[in-house]
Amino acid sequence: MSLRLRQVLIWYKDICPMMTLNGPSKILDKDAATFPGYTGDSSYWYTSQLSIPKLCPAEVCSSCNCSTDLHFVSLFEGFLEWAISIGNSVNGFPLLVIEISDKPGEEESEPAFKYIGNVHGDEPVGRELLIILANWLCDNYLKDPLATLIVENVHLHLLPSMNPDGFSLRKRGNANNIDLNRDFPDQFFSVNDDEDSRQPETRAIMNWLKDIRFTGSATLHGGALVANYPWDGSDDRRTKYYGCPDDDAFRFMASIYSHSHYNMSSSKEFLSGITNGAAWYPLYGGMQDWNYIHAGCFELTLEVSDNKWPNATELPILWKYNRMSLLNLVASLAKTGVHGRIYSSVDGRPLPGSVTVTGINYTVTAGKTLGDYHRFLAPRDKYEVVATMIGYKSKNTTIWLDDGPVSLDFVLDPEVSVKGSVLQNVYDCDCGSKSTEEFVQFLWGAHLEVFFILIVILGFLLFLFRRRAKVKVSTSRQLSGSKKTVEV
């Protein structure tokens, strides 16, 4: 594990108020009592079960006898993870996110996944599981195949605590007593439409998803044992099954977690340990539905412990029960679905186009920089995938998605007007379209033969450019170890 990650986890242990048996705990670090928002006082540390060691000073670490994973010049320093704050709570606690990847902080043509814990302050098990997960992945990279697969093929982001204020007070809401999982814009009712009235924790999540295109996500809760999927509510507020356009994909996604869990799938209350939110516990203004509608992100709500605030001694067994579920859910982004990039046939540049699947009313947007897209789909089915981009001709192809991922790149041709000029698209800069149109009109009216010769020459050049683009595209592979990339 890297030095930086140890520092982050020690922050969660010694600075941010920890879970206790009798309420918010007493800060052990003499400087932590002055940290913004600290209000707790108790005597029992929940996260002390992790036994996170103290760090050696950096200036002496190269010569002291500390362990390899704490060494200042460790192999994993600056390699596996990156910690950032996406905002602050009402009382000023930073919302720290740990990114785990072989190239943290860099944009790659890989899917991104996020786990968020402690949305409700009195449901702290998820917070603890994510801290342990960060430890486990860094400790087992290049040792465990699943850990290696995740680190090298997915950008994993962990937010152990979305609600540190509520956690320190041991209550459901934040410092303003607002339920953060009712504070997002809702698709059915005009609640939370006023941006100024949203809580800072909510705004932090929404701004975070503007910066990063997450493919998958899950929030960890307590009080039940089930994997919940959209929709969380219905248009008439009735308790009934109300599925979203990607209902099959979400049921498959929820089943991955449930069937990887020690006993979730054997639930007597929920068939196979999964449930549609509206059919079980309707809510409005939730984060799960907002992710799918506004951020292009497939999010589950995971209830990982029947007991909201269990004894600290139960953490090892809770980790044992949930470990494979947490890992397999992230790995599913690399093990299924269709992934690829969208290019221009003219010069091979990436295009921020859109990808849809025929019969499913949902659109995934490709990245602006790399033109990469990642579409989660249930396996063992046939899909028609369509790529579009303003100013370009759309393309479609049919794929069969079995038990592995499909890598599919699209090379789009520019739209051409009746007069033969390439139509300008909104992605391009000002390319002098007016002067180009006047030039074409001049050739069309007075020099038709010259115009014909130029068309032949341009057609030949376009052929060469397309060959060059295809050579460039063919070298791109979406996922390490995936099938050969298909190009259309």
Coordinates of C-alpha atoms in Angstrom, one line a residue:
M1 CA 0.0 0.0 0.0
S2 CA 1.3 3.5 -0.8
L3 CA 2.4 6.1 1.7
R4 CA -0.3 8.5 0.5
L5 CA -3.1 6.0 1.0
R6 CA -1.9 5.3 4.5
Q7 CA -2.1 9.0 5.3
V8 CA -5.7 9.1 4.0
L9 CA -6.8 6.2 6.1
I10 CA -5.1 7.6 9.1
W11 CA -7.0 10.8 8.5
Y12 CA -10.2 8.8 8.7
K13 CA -9.0 7.1 11.8
D14 CA -7.4 9.9 13.8
I15 CA -9.1 13.1 12.4
C16 CA -12.6 12.4 11.1
P17 CA -14.9 11.3 14.0
M18 CA -15.1 7.6 14.0
M19 CA -17.9 5.1 14.7
T20 CA -18.4 4.1 18.3
L21 CA -20.6 1.9 20.3
N22 CA -21.9 4.8 22.4
G23 CA -21.9 7.7 20.0
P24 CA -19.3 10.0 18.4
S25 CA -15.8 9.2 19.7
K26 CA -13.2 11.2 21.4
I27 CA -10.5 12.5 19.1
L28 CA -7.2 10.7 19.9
D29 CA -5.0 13.1 18.1
K30 CA -4.3 16.2 20.2
D31 CA -4.7 18.5 17.1
A32 CA -7.8 16.9 15.8
A33 CA -10.1 18.4 18.4
T34 CA -9.8 21.7 16.6
F35 CA -10.8 20.2 13.2
P36 CA -13.8 21.9 11.6
G37 CA -17.1 20.3 12.6
Y38 CA -15.8 18.1 15.5
T39 CA -18.5 17.7 18.1
G40 CA -18.1 14.2 19.4
D41 CA -17.0 12.8 22.8
S42 CA -16.7 9.1 23.6
S43 CA -14.1 6.5 24.2
Y44 CA -14.3 3.7 21.6
W45 CA -12.8 3.7 18.1
Y46 CA -14.6 1.6 15.5
T47 CA -12.0 1.9 12.8
S48 CA -9.2 1.0 15.3
Q49 CA -10.0 -2.6 14.3
L50 CA -8.1 -1.9 11.1
S51 CA -4.9 -1.5 13.1
I52 CA -3.5 1.1 10.7
P53 CA 0.1 1.7 11.6
K54 CA 1.7 5.1 12.2
L55 CA 3.9 6.4 9.5
C56 CA 7.6 6.9 9.7
P57 CA 8.7 10.5 9.0
A58 CA 9.4 10.8 5.2
E59 CA 12.9 12.1 5.8
V60 CA 14.0 9.0 7.6
C61 CA 11.8 6.4 6.0
S62 CA 14.5 5.4 3.5
S63 CA 16.7 4.2 6.3
C64 CA 14.4 3.1 9.0
N65 CA 13.2 -0.5 9.5
C66 CA 9.5 0.1 8.5
S67 CA 7.7 -2.4 6.4
T68 CA 7.9 -2.3 2.6
D69 CA 4.4 -1.0 2.0
L70 CA 5.2 2.0 4.2
H71 CA 8.5 2.7 2.5
F72 CA 8.8 6.2 1.1
V73 CA 10.3 4.9 -2.1
S74 CA 7.8 2.1 -2.2
L75 CA 6.9 0.5 -5.6
F76 CA 3.3 1.7 -5.2
E77 CA 4.0 5.3 -4.1
G78 CA 1.9 7.5 -6.4
F79 CA 1.0 4.5 -8.5
L80 CA -2.1 2.8 -7.2
E81 CA -4.2 5.6 -5.6
W82 CA -4.9 9.3 -5.5
A83 CA -6.8 11.1 -2.8
I84 CA -8.8 14.3 -3.5
S85 CA -11.5 16.3 -1.7
I86 CA -14.7 16.8 -3.8
G87 CA -16.1 19.4 -1.4
N88 CA -16.9 19.9 2.3
S89 CA -19.7 19.0 4.6
V90 CA -21.9 21.6 6.4
N91 CA -19.4 21.7 9.3
G92 CA -16.3 21.8 7.1
F93 CA -15.2 18.2 6.9
P94 CA -13.6 17.5 3.5
L95 CA -15.3 14.7 1.5
L96 CA -12.2 12.7 0.7
V97 CA -12.3 10.4 -2.3
I98 CA -9.6 7.7 -2.9
E99 CA -9.0 6.8 -6.5
I100 CA -7.5 3.4 -7.1
S101 CA -6.0 2.7 -10.6
D102 CA -2.7 1.9 -12.3
K103 CA -2.8 5.5 -13.6
P104 CA -4.7 7.5 -10.9
G105 CA -5.6 11.1 -11.9
E106 CA -5.1 10.3 -15.7
E107 CA -7.8 10.0 -18.2
E108 CA -7.9 6.6 -19.9
S109 CA -10.3 4.8 -22.2
E110 CA -11.5 2.7 -19.2
P111 CA -14.8 2.6 -17.3
A112 CA -15.0 4.4 -14.0
F113 CA -16.8 3.0 -10.9
K114 CA -17.6 4.7 -7.6
Y115 CA -18.6 3.4 -4.2
I116 CA -20.1 5.9 -1.7
G117 CA -20.6 5.0 2.0
N118 CA -22.2 6.6 5.0
V119 CA -24.9 8.5 3.1
H120 CA -26.9 8.3 6.3
G121 CA -24.9 9.2 9.3
D122 CA -26.3 6.4 11.4
E123 CA -25.4 3.7 8.8
P124 CA -21.6 3.5 9.1
V125 CA -20.9 -0.1 8.0
G126 CA -20.4 0.9 4.4
R127 CA -17.8 3.5 5.4
E128 CA -15.7 0.9 7.2
L129 CA -16.0 -1.6 4.3
L130 CA -14.7 0.9 1.8
I131 CA -11.7 1.7 3.9
I132 CA -10.9 -2.0 4.2
L133 CA -11.5 -2.4 0.5
A134 CA -8.9 0.3 -0.3
N135 CA -6.4 -1.5 2.0
W136 CA -7.2 -4.9 0.4
L137 CA -6.8 -3.7 -3.2
C138 CA -3.5 -2.0 -2.6
D139 CA -2.2 -4.9 -0.6
N140 CA -3.2 -7.5 -3.2
Y141 CA -2.4 -5.8 -6.5
L142 CA -0.2 -8.1 -8.6
K143 CA -0.9 -10.9 -6.1
D144 CA -4.6 -11.5 -6.6
P145 CA -6.0 -11.8 -10.1
L146 CA -9.2 -10.0 -9.3
A147 CA -7.4 -7.1 -7.6
T148 CA -5.1 -6.8 -10.6
L149 CA -8.0 -6.9 -13.1
I150 CA -9.7 -4.0 -11.2
V151 CA -6.6 -1.9 -10.8
E152 CA -5.6 -2.2 -14.5
N153 CA -9.0 -2.0 -16.2
V154 CA -11.2 0.2 -14.1
H155 CA -10.8 3.6 -12.4
L156 CA -12.2 2.9 -8.9
H157 CA -13.3 5.9 -6.7
L158 CA -14.1 5.4 -3.1
L159 CA -15.9 8.0 -0.9
P160 CA -16.1 6.3 2.5
S161 CA -18.2 9.0 4.1
M162 CA -20.6 11.3 2.2
N163 CA -22.1 12.5 5.6
P164 CA -19.3 12.9 8.1
D165 CA -21.3 15.4 10.2
G166 CA -24.3 13.0 10.6
F167 CA -21.8 10.3 11.4
S168 CA -20.2 12.4 14.2
L169 CA -23.6 13.0 15.6
R170 CA -24.8 9.5 15.0
K171 CA -28.0 10.6 13.2
R172 CA -29.5 9.9 9.8
G173 CA -29.3 13.5 8.3
N174 CA -26.5 15.9 7.9
A175 CA -25.7 18.8 10.3
N176 CA -28.8 20.6 9.0
N177 CA -30.8 17.4 9.7
I178 CA -31.5 16.9 6.0
D179 CA -31.7 13.4 4.5
L180 CA -29.1 13.5 1.8
N181 CA -30.8 10.7 -0.1
R182 CA -33.9 12.9 -0.6
D183 CA -32.0 16.0 -1.6
F184 CA -31.4 15.3 -5.4
P185 CA -33.7 16.5 -8.2
D186 CA -36.5 14.1 -8.9
Q187 CA -37.9 13.0 -12.3
F188 CA -41.5 12.7 -11.2
F189 CA -42.0 15.6 -8.8
S190 CA -40.6 19.1 -8.6
V191 CA -38.7 18.6 -5.4
N192 CA -35.2 20.0 -4.9
D193 CA -35.3 22.0 -8.1
D194 CA -33.8 25.0 -6.3
E195 CA -30.0 24.7 -6.5
D196 CA -29.4 27.2 -3.8
S197 CA -31.4 25.1 -1.3
R198 CA -29.4 21.9 -1.8
Q199 CA -27.0 20.7 0.8
P200 CA -23.2 21.1 0.3
E201 CA -22.7 17.4 0.3
T202 CA -25.3 17.0 -2.4
R203 CA -23.8 19.7 -4.6
A204 CA -20.4 18.1 -4.1
I205 CA -21.6 14.8 -5.6
M206 CA -23.4 16.5 -8.5
N207 CA -20.3 18.6 -9.4
W208 CA -18.1 15.5 -9.1
L209 CA -20.2 13.7 -11.7
K210 CA -19.9 16.7 -14.0
D211 CA -16.1 16.1 -14.0
I212 CA -16.0 12.3 -14.2
R213 CA -18.1 10.0 -16.5
F214 CA -18.9 7.1 -14.2
T215 CA -20.2 3.9 -15.8
G216 CA -21.2 2.2 -12.6
S217 CA -21.8 3.0 -9.0
A218 CA -23.2 1.8 -5.7
T219 CA -24.1 3.4 -2.3
L220 CA -23.7 1.4 0.8
H221 CA -26.5 1.5 3.5
G222 CA -27.6 -0.4 6.5
G223 CA -30.8 -1.7 8.0
A224 CA -31.6 -4.5 5.5
L225 CA -29.8 -7.0 3.3
V226 CA -30.7 -6.5 -0.4
A227 CA -29.5 -5.0 -3.7
N228 CA -31.9 -2.3 -4.8
Y229 CA -32.2 -1.0 -8.4
P230 CA -34.2 1.8 -10.2
W231 CA -36.6 3.2 -10.3
D232 CA -36.9 4.2 -6.7
G233 CA -40.3 5.8 -7.1
S234 CA -43.3 5.9 -9.5
D235 CA -45.2 8.6 -11.2
D236 CA -48.3 8.0 -9.0
R237 CA -46.4 7.4 -5.7
R238 CA -47.8 3.9 -5.4
T239 CA -45.7 1.0 -4.1
K240 CA -45.4 -1.1 -7.2
Y241 CA -42.7 -2.5 -9.6
Y242 CA -41.6 0.4 -11.8
G243 CA -38.6 -0.5 -14.0
C244 CA -36.3 1.9 -15.9
P245 CA -35.4 1.4 -19.6
D246 CA -32.3 -0.7 -18.6
D247 CA -34.3 -2.9 -16.2
D248 CA -32.7 -6.1 -17.5
A249 CA -29.2 -4.7 -17.1
F250 CA -29.9 -3.4 -13.6
R251 CA -31.4 -6.8 -12.5
F252 CA -28.2 -8.5 -13.8
M253 CA -26.1 -5.9 -12.0
A254 CA -27.9 -6.3 -8.7
S255 CA -27.7 -10.1 -9.1
I256 CA -23.9 -9.9 -9.3
Y257 CA -23.7 -8.4 -5.9
S258 CA -26.4 -10.6 -4.4
H259 CA -25.1 -13.9 -5.7
S260 CA -21.5 -13.0 -4.8
H261 CA -22.6 -12.3 -1.2
Y262 CA -22.4 -14.9 1.5
N263 CA -26.2 -15.1 2.1
M264 CA -27.9 -12.2 0.4
S265 CA -29.3 -14.2 -2.5
S266 CA -31.0 -16.7 0.0
S267 CA -33.2 -14.0 1.4
K268 CA -36.7 -15.0 2.4
E269 CA -38.0 -11.4 2.0
F270 CA -36.5 -10.6 -1.4
L271 CA -36.4 -13.0 -4.3
S272 CA -32.7 -13.7 -5.1
G273 CA -31.8 -10.9 -2.7
I274 CA -32.6 -8.1 -5.2
T275 CA -35.5 -5.6 -5.4
N276 CA -36.9 -2.8 -7.5
G277 CA -36.9 0.3 -5.3
A278 CA -40.4 1.4 -6.1
A279 CA -41.8 -2.0 -5.3
W280 CA -40.1 -2.1 -1.9
Y281 CA -39.4 1.3 -0.4
P282 CA -40.5 4.2 -2.7
L283 CA -38.5 7.4 -2.3
Y284 CA -38.2 10.7 -4.2
G285 CA -35.2 12.9 -4.5
G286 CA -32.8 9.9 -4.3
M287 CA -29.3 9.7 -5.6
Q288 CA -29.7 6.4 -7.4
D289 CA -32.3 7.6 -10.0
W290 CA -30.5 10.9 -10.4
N291 CA -27.3 9.1 -11.4
Y292 CA -29.0 7.2 -14.1
I293 CA -31.0 10.1 -15.6
H294 CA -28.5 12.9 -15.4
A295 CA -25.0 11.4 -15.2
G296 CA -25.2 8.3 -17.4
C297 CA -24.3 6.2 -14.4
F298 CA -25.8 2.8 -13.4
E299 CA -26.1 3.0 -9.6
L300 CA -27.4 0.5 -7.1
T301 CA -28.4 1.0 -3.5
L302 CA -26.9 -1.7 -1.4
E303 CA -28.2 -2.6 2.0
V304 CA -25.2 -4.5 3.4
S305 CA -26.1 -5.1 7.1
D306 CA -29.4 -5.8 8.9
N307 CA -28.0 -4.0 11.9
K308 CA -27.4 -0.3 11.1
W309 CA -24.7 0.1 13.8
P310 CA -23.3 -3.2 14.8
N311 CA -20.6 -3.9 17.3
A312 CA -17.1 -3.2 16.0
T313 CA -16.2 -6.9 16.6
E314 CA -18.6 -7.8 13.7
L315 CA -16.6 -5.9 11.1
P316 CA -14.4 -8.8 10.1
I317 CA -17.4 -11.0 9.4
L318 CA -19.2 -8.2 7.5
W319 CA -16.1 -7.8 5.4
K320 CA -15.9 -11.5 4.7
Y321 CA -19.6 -11.6 3.7
N322 CA -19.3 -8.6 1.4
R323 CA -15.8 -8.8 0.0
M324 CA -16.5 -10.8 -3.2
S325 CA -19.6 -8.8 -3.9
L326 CA -17.8 -5.5 -3.7
L327 CA -15.0 -6.8 -6.0
N328 CA -17.2 -8.6 -8.5
L329 CA -19.5 -5.6 -9.0
V330 CA -16.6 -3.4 -9.9
A331 CA -15.0 -6.1 -12.1
S332 CA -18.3 -6.5 -14.0
L333 CA -17.5 -3.3 -15.9
A334 CA -14.5 -5.0 -17.4
K335 CA -16.1 -8.4 -17.8
T336 CA -19.3 -7.5 -19.8
G337 CA -20.9 -4.8 -21.8
V338 CA -19.8 -3.1 -25.0
H339 CA -16.8 -0.7 -24.9
G340 CA -15.0 1.3 -27.6
R341 CA -14.2 4.6 -29.1
I342 CA -15.7 6.9 -31.8
Y343 CA -13.4 8.4 -34.5
S344 CA -13.7 10.6 -37.5
S345 CA -12.9 8.9 -40.8
V346 CA -11.2 12.1 -42.1
D347 CA -8.3 12.3 -39.7
G348 CA -8.8 9.7 -37.0
R349 CA -9.5 12.1 -34.2
P350 CA -11.8 11.0 -31.3
L351 CA -15.4 12.3 -31.4
P352 CA -17.6 12.9 -28.3
G353 CA -20.5 11.1 -30.0
S354 CA -23.5 9.3 -28.5
V355 CA -24.2 5.5 -28.3
T356 CA -27.7 4.0 -28.1
V357 CA -29.0 0.5 -28.2
T358 CA -32.1 -0.1 -30.3
G359 CA -35.1 -0.8 -28.2
I360 CA -33.7 0.8 -25.0
N361 CA -34.5 4.5 -24.5
Y362 CA -31.2 5.5 -23.1
T363 CA -28.1 7.3 -24.4
V364 CA -24.5 7.0 -23.4
T365 CA -22.1 9.8 -24.2
A366 CA -18.5 9.3 -25.3
G367 CA -15.6 11.2 -23.7
K368 CA -14.6 14.6 -25.2
T369 CA -10.9 13.8 -25.1
L370 CA -10.6 10.1 -26.0
G371 CA -14.0 9.5 -27.6
D372 CA -14.4 6.4 -25.4
Y373 CA -17.8 5.0 -24.4
H374 CA -18.8 2.3 -22.0
R375 CA -22.3 0.7 -22.2
F376 CA -23.3 -1.7 -19.4
L377 CA -25.6 -4.5 -20.8
A378 CA -26.9 -7.8 -19.6
P379 CA -25.1 -10.7 -21.3
R380 CA -26.4 -13.5 -23.4
D381 CA -28.4 -11.4 -25.7
K382 CA -28.2 -9.7 -29.2
Y383 CA -28.1 -5.9 -29.4
E384 CA -28.0 -3.4 -32.2
V385 CA -25.6 -0.6 -31.2
V386 CA -25.9 2.8 -32.9
A387 CA -23.2 5.6 -32.8
T388 CA -24.2 9.2 -33.7
M389 CA -22.5 12.5 -33.8
I390 CA -23.8 15.9 -35.1
G391 CA -22.3 16.6 -38.5
Y392 CA -21.5 12.9 -39.1
K393 CA -23.4 10.0 -40.6
S394 CA -24.6 7.6 -37.9
K395 CA -23.5 3.9 -38.0
N396 CA -25.0 0.8 -36.5
T397 CA -24.0 -2.8 -36.0
T398 CA -25.4 -5.9 -34.3
I399 CA -23.4 -7.6 -31.6
W400 CA -23.9 -10.8 -29.6
L401 CA -22.9 -10.2 -26.0
D402 CA -22.0 -13.5 -24.3
D403 CA -20.2 -13.9 -21.0
G404 CA -17.4 -11.5 -22.0
P405 CA -17.1 -7.9 -23.1
V406 CA -17.3 -6.7 -26.7
S407 CA -14.8 -4.1 -27.9
L408 CA -16.4 -2.0 -30.7
D409 CA -15.0 1.1 -32.3
F410 CA -17.0 3.3 -34.7
V411 CA -15.4 5.3 -37.6
L412 CA -17.9 8.0 -38.7
D413 CA -18.0 9.7 -42.0
P414 CA -18.8 13.4 -42.3
E415 CA -22.2 14.5 -43.6
V416 CA -21.9 15.9 -47.2
S417 CA -24.4 18.5 -48.7
V418 CA -26.0 18.2 -52.1
K419 CA -23.3 20.5 -53.5
G420 CA -20.5 18.3 -52.3
S421 CA -19.3 20.4 -49.3
V422 CA -18.7 18.8 -45.9
L423 CA -21.3 20.0 -43.4
Q424 CA -19.9 21.9 -40.4
N425 CA -20.6 20.2 -37.1
V426 CA -20.9 21.8 -33.6
Y427 CA -17.8 20.0 -32.4
D428 CA -15.5 21.8 -34.9
C429 CA -14.1 25.3 -34.5
D430 CA -14.9 28.0 -37.0
C431 CA -13.6 26.5 -40.1
G432 CA -14.5 29.3 -42.5
S433 CA -17.7 27.7 -43.8
K434 CA -18.9 30.9 -45.5
S435 CA -15.7 31.2 -47.6
T436 CA -15.8 27.5 -48.4
E437 CA -19.4 27.8 -49.6
E438 CA -18.6 30.8 -51.9
F439 CA -15.7 28.9 -53.4
V440 CA -17.8 25.8 -54.1
Q441 CA -20.5 28.0 -55.7
F442 CA -17.8 29.6 -57.9
L443 CA -16.5 26.3 -59.1
W444 CA -20.0 24.9 -59.6
G445 CA -21.1 27.9 -61.8
A446 CA -18.1 28.7 -63.9
H447 CA -15.6 25.9 -63.8
L448 CA -17.6 22.6 -63.7
E449 CA -14.8 20.6 -65.3
V450 CA -12.2 21.9 -62.8
F451 CA -14.7 21.1 -60.1
F452 CA -15.1 17.5 -61.3
I453 CA -11.3 17.0 -61.3
L454 CA -11.1 18.5 -57.8
I455 CA -13.8 16.1 -56.6
V456 CA -11.8 13.1 -57.9
I457 CA -8.6 14.4 -56.2
L458 CA -10.5 15.0 -52.9
G459 CA -12.0 11.6 -53.1
F460 CA -8.6 10.0 -53.5
L461 CA -7.2 12.0 -50.6
L462 CA -10.2 11.0 -48.5
F463 CA -9.5 7.4 -49.3
L464 CA -5.9 7.8 -48.1
F465 CA -7.1 9.6 -44.9
R466 CA -9.5 6.8 -44.1
R467 CA -6.9 4.2 -44.5
R468 CA -4.7 6.2 -42.2
A469 CA -7.5 6.5 -39.7
K470 CA -8.3 2.8 -39.8
V471 CA -4.6 1.9 -39.2
K472 CA -4.7 4.3 -36.2
V473 CA -7.9 2.9 -34.8
S474 CA -6.9 -0.7 -35.2
T475 CA -4.1 -0.2 -32.7
S476 CA -6.5 0.9 -30.0
R477 CA -7.6 -1.8 -27.5
Q478 CA -10.3 -1.0 -25.0
L479 CA -9.6 -3.5 -22.3
S480 CA -6.5 -5.6 -21.5
G481 CA -7.3 -9.2 -22.3
S482 CA -10.5 -8.4 -24.0
K483 CA -11.6 -9.8 -27.4
K484 CA -10.2 -8.3 -30.6
T485 CA -11.7 -4.8 -31.3
V486 CA -14.4 -4.8 -34.0
E487 CA -14.5 -1.7 -36.2
V488 CA -17.4 -0.4 -38.1

